[in-house]
Tab-separated table of C-alpha atoms in Angstrom:
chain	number	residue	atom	x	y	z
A	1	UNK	CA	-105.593	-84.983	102.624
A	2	UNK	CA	-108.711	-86.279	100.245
A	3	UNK	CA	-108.803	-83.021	98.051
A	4	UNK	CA	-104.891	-83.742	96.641
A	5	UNK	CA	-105.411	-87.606	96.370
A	6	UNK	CA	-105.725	-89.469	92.567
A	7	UNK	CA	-109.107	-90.974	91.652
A	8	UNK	CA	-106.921	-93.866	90.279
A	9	UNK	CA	-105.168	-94.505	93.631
A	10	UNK	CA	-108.644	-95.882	94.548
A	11	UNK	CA	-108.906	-99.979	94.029
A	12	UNK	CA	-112.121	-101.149	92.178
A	13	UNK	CA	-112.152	-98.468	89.826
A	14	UNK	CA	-115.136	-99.022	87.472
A	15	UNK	CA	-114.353	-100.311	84.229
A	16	UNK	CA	-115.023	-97.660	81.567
A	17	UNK	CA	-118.430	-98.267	80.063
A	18	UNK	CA	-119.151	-98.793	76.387
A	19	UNK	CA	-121.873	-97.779	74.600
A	20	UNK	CA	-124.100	-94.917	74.002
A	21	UNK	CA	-123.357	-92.104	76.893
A	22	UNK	CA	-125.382	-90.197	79.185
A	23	UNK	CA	-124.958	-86.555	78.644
A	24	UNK	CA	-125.439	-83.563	81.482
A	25	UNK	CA	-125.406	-80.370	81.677
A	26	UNK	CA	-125.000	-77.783	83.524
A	27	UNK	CA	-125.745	-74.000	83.114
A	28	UNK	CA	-123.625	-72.011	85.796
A	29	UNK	CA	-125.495	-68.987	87.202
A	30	UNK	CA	-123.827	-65.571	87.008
A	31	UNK	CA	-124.272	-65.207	90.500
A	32	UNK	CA	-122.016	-67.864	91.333
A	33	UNK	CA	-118.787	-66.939	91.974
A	34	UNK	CA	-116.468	-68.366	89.689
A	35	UNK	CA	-114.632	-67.217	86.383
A	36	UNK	CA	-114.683	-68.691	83.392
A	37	UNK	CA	-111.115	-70.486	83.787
A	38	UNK	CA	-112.305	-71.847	87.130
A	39	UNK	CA	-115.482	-73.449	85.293
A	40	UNK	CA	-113.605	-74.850	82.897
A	41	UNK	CA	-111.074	-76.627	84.921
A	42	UNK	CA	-113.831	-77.797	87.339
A	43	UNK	CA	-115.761	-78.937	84.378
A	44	UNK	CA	-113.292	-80.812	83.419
A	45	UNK	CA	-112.437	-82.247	87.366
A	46	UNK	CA	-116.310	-83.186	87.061
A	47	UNK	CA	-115.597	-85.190	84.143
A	48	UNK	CA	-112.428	-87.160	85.656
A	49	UNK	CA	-114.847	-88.435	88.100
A	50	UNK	CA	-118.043	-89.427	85.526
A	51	UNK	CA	-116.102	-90.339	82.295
A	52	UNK	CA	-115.191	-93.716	83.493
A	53	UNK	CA	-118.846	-94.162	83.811
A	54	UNK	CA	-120.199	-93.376	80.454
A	55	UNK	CA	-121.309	-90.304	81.170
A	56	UNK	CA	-120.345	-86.739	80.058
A	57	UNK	CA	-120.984	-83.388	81.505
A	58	UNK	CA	-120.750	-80.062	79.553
A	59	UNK	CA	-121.388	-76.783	81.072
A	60	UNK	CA	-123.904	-75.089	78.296
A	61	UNK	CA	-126.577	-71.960	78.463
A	62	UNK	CA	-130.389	-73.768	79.233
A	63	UNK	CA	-131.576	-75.475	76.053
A	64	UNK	CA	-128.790	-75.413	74.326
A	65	UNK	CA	-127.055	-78.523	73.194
A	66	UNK	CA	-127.879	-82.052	73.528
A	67	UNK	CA	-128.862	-83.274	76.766
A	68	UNK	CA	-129.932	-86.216	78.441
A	69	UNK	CA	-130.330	-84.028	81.795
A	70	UNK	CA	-129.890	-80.136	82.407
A	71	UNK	CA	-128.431	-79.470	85.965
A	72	UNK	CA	-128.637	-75.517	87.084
A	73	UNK	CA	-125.524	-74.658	89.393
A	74	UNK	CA	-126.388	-71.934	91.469
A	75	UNK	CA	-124.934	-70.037	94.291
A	76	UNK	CA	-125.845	-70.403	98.050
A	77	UNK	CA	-127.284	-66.858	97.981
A	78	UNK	CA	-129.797	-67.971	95.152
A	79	UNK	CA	-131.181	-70.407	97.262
A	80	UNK	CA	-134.549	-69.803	98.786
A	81	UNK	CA	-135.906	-70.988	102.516
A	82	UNK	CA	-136.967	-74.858	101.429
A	83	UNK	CA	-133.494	-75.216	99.703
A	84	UNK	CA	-131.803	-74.592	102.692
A	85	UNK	CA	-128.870	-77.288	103.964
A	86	UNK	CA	-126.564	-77.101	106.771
A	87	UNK	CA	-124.352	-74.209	107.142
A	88	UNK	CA	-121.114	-75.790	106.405
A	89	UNK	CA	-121.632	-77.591	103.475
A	90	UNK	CA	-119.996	-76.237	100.474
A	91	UNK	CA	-122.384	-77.976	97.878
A	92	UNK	CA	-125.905	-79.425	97.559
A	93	UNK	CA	-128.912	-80.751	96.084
A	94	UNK	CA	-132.217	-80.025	97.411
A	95	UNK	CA	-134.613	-82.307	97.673
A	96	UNK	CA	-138.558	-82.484	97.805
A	97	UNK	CA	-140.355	-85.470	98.547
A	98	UNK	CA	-137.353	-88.025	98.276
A	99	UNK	CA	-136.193	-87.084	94.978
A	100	UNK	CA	-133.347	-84.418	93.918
A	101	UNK	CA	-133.880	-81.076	92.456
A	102	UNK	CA	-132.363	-80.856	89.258
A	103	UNK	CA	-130.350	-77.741	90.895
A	104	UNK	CA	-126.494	-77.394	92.912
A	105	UNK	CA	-126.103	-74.790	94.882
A	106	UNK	CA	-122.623	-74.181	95.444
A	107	UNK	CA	-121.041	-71.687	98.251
A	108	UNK	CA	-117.438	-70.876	97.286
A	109	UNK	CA	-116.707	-68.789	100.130
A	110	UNK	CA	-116.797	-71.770	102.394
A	111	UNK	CA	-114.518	-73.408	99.381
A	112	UNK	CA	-112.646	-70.572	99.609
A	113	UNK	CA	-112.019	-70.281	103.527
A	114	UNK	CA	-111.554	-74.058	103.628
A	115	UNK	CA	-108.365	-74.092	101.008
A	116	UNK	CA	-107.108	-70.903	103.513
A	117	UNK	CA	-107.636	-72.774	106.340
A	118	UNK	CA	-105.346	-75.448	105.261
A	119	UNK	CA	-102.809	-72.582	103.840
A	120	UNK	CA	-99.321	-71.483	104.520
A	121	UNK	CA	-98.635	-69.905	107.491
A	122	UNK	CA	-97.440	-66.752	106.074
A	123	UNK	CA	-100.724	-66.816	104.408
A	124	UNK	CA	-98.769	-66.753	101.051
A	125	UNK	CA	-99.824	-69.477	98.068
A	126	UNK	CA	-99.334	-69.412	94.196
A	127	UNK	CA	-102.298	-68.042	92.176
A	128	UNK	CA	-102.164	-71.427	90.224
A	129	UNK	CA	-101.611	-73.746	93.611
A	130	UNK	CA	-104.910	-71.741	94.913
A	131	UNK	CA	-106.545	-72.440	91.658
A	132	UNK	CA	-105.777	-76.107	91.439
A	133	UNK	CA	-107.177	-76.742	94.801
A	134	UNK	CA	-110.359	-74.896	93.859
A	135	UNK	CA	-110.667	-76.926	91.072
A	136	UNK	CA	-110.457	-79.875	93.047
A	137	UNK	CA	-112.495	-79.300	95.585
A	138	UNK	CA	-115.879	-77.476	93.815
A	139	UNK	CA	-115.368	-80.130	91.277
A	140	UNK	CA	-114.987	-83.486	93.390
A	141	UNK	CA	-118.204	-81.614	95.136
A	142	UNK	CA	-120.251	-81.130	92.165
A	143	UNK	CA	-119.847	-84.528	90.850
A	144	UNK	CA	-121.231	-86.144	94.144
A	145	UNK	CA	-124.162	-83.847	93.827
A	146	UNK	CA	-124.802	-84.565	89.912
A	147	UNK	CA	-124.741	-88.160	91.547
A	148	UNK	CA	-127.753	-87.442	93.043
């Protein structure tokens, strides 16, 4: 299964990248369904992914910090008509005319019901097993949308 595999199982990695880095970040609605340990640990699952690259990503309150690009992460219920994207996708960037919104919109119940859905079948998992695959998942999703 994708969501338990190591980013360093994959060959070609990408050498890490020297230099000055590119910094991001994001400012996490209250809407959006996810605590404060959650945002952390996917923050930091969003990094695994962009580190290697040069690039950083903090999670900040809008206009705070330094930032070479601010990224809103918003639930699925924040998002109007024009944002709309397919029902089953868990994360994604709008777009209008051909380039990306600098906005996520993020559904965690569809995270949620997917990590269930692939549960025991006495419907029983750890807190912390449940947590790590959260992790895992919203974060490996965000950072393909940032890559956008």
């Amino acid at each position: 299964m994708i969501l338990v595999m190591n980013a360093a199982a994959f060959a070609g990695q990408p050498e890490p990248v020297s230099g000055a880095a590119l910094r991001v970040c994001l400012t996490f609605s209250q809407a959006l369904e996810m605590d404060a340990p959650l945002k952390t640990s996917v923050l930091a699952e969003v990094n695994r992914v962009w580190q290697p690259m040069g690039i950083t990503v903090n999670g900040t309150e809008e206009g705070v910090g330094p930032c070479d690009r601010w990224i809103l992460v918003k639930s699925a219920m924040e998002a109007a008509p024009e944002d709309a994207a397919r029902e089953t996708a868990i994360a994604w960037v709008p777009f209008v005319e051909k380039r990306a919104r600098r906005v996520v919109f993020v559904r965690m119940s569809h995270a949620r019901a997917l990590i269930e859905a692939f549960g025991p079948r006495n419907g029983l998992r750890p807190p912390a097993e449940t947590h790590a695959l959260l992790t895992r998942l919203v974060g490996r999703s965000l950072a393909h949308e940032i890559g956008h």
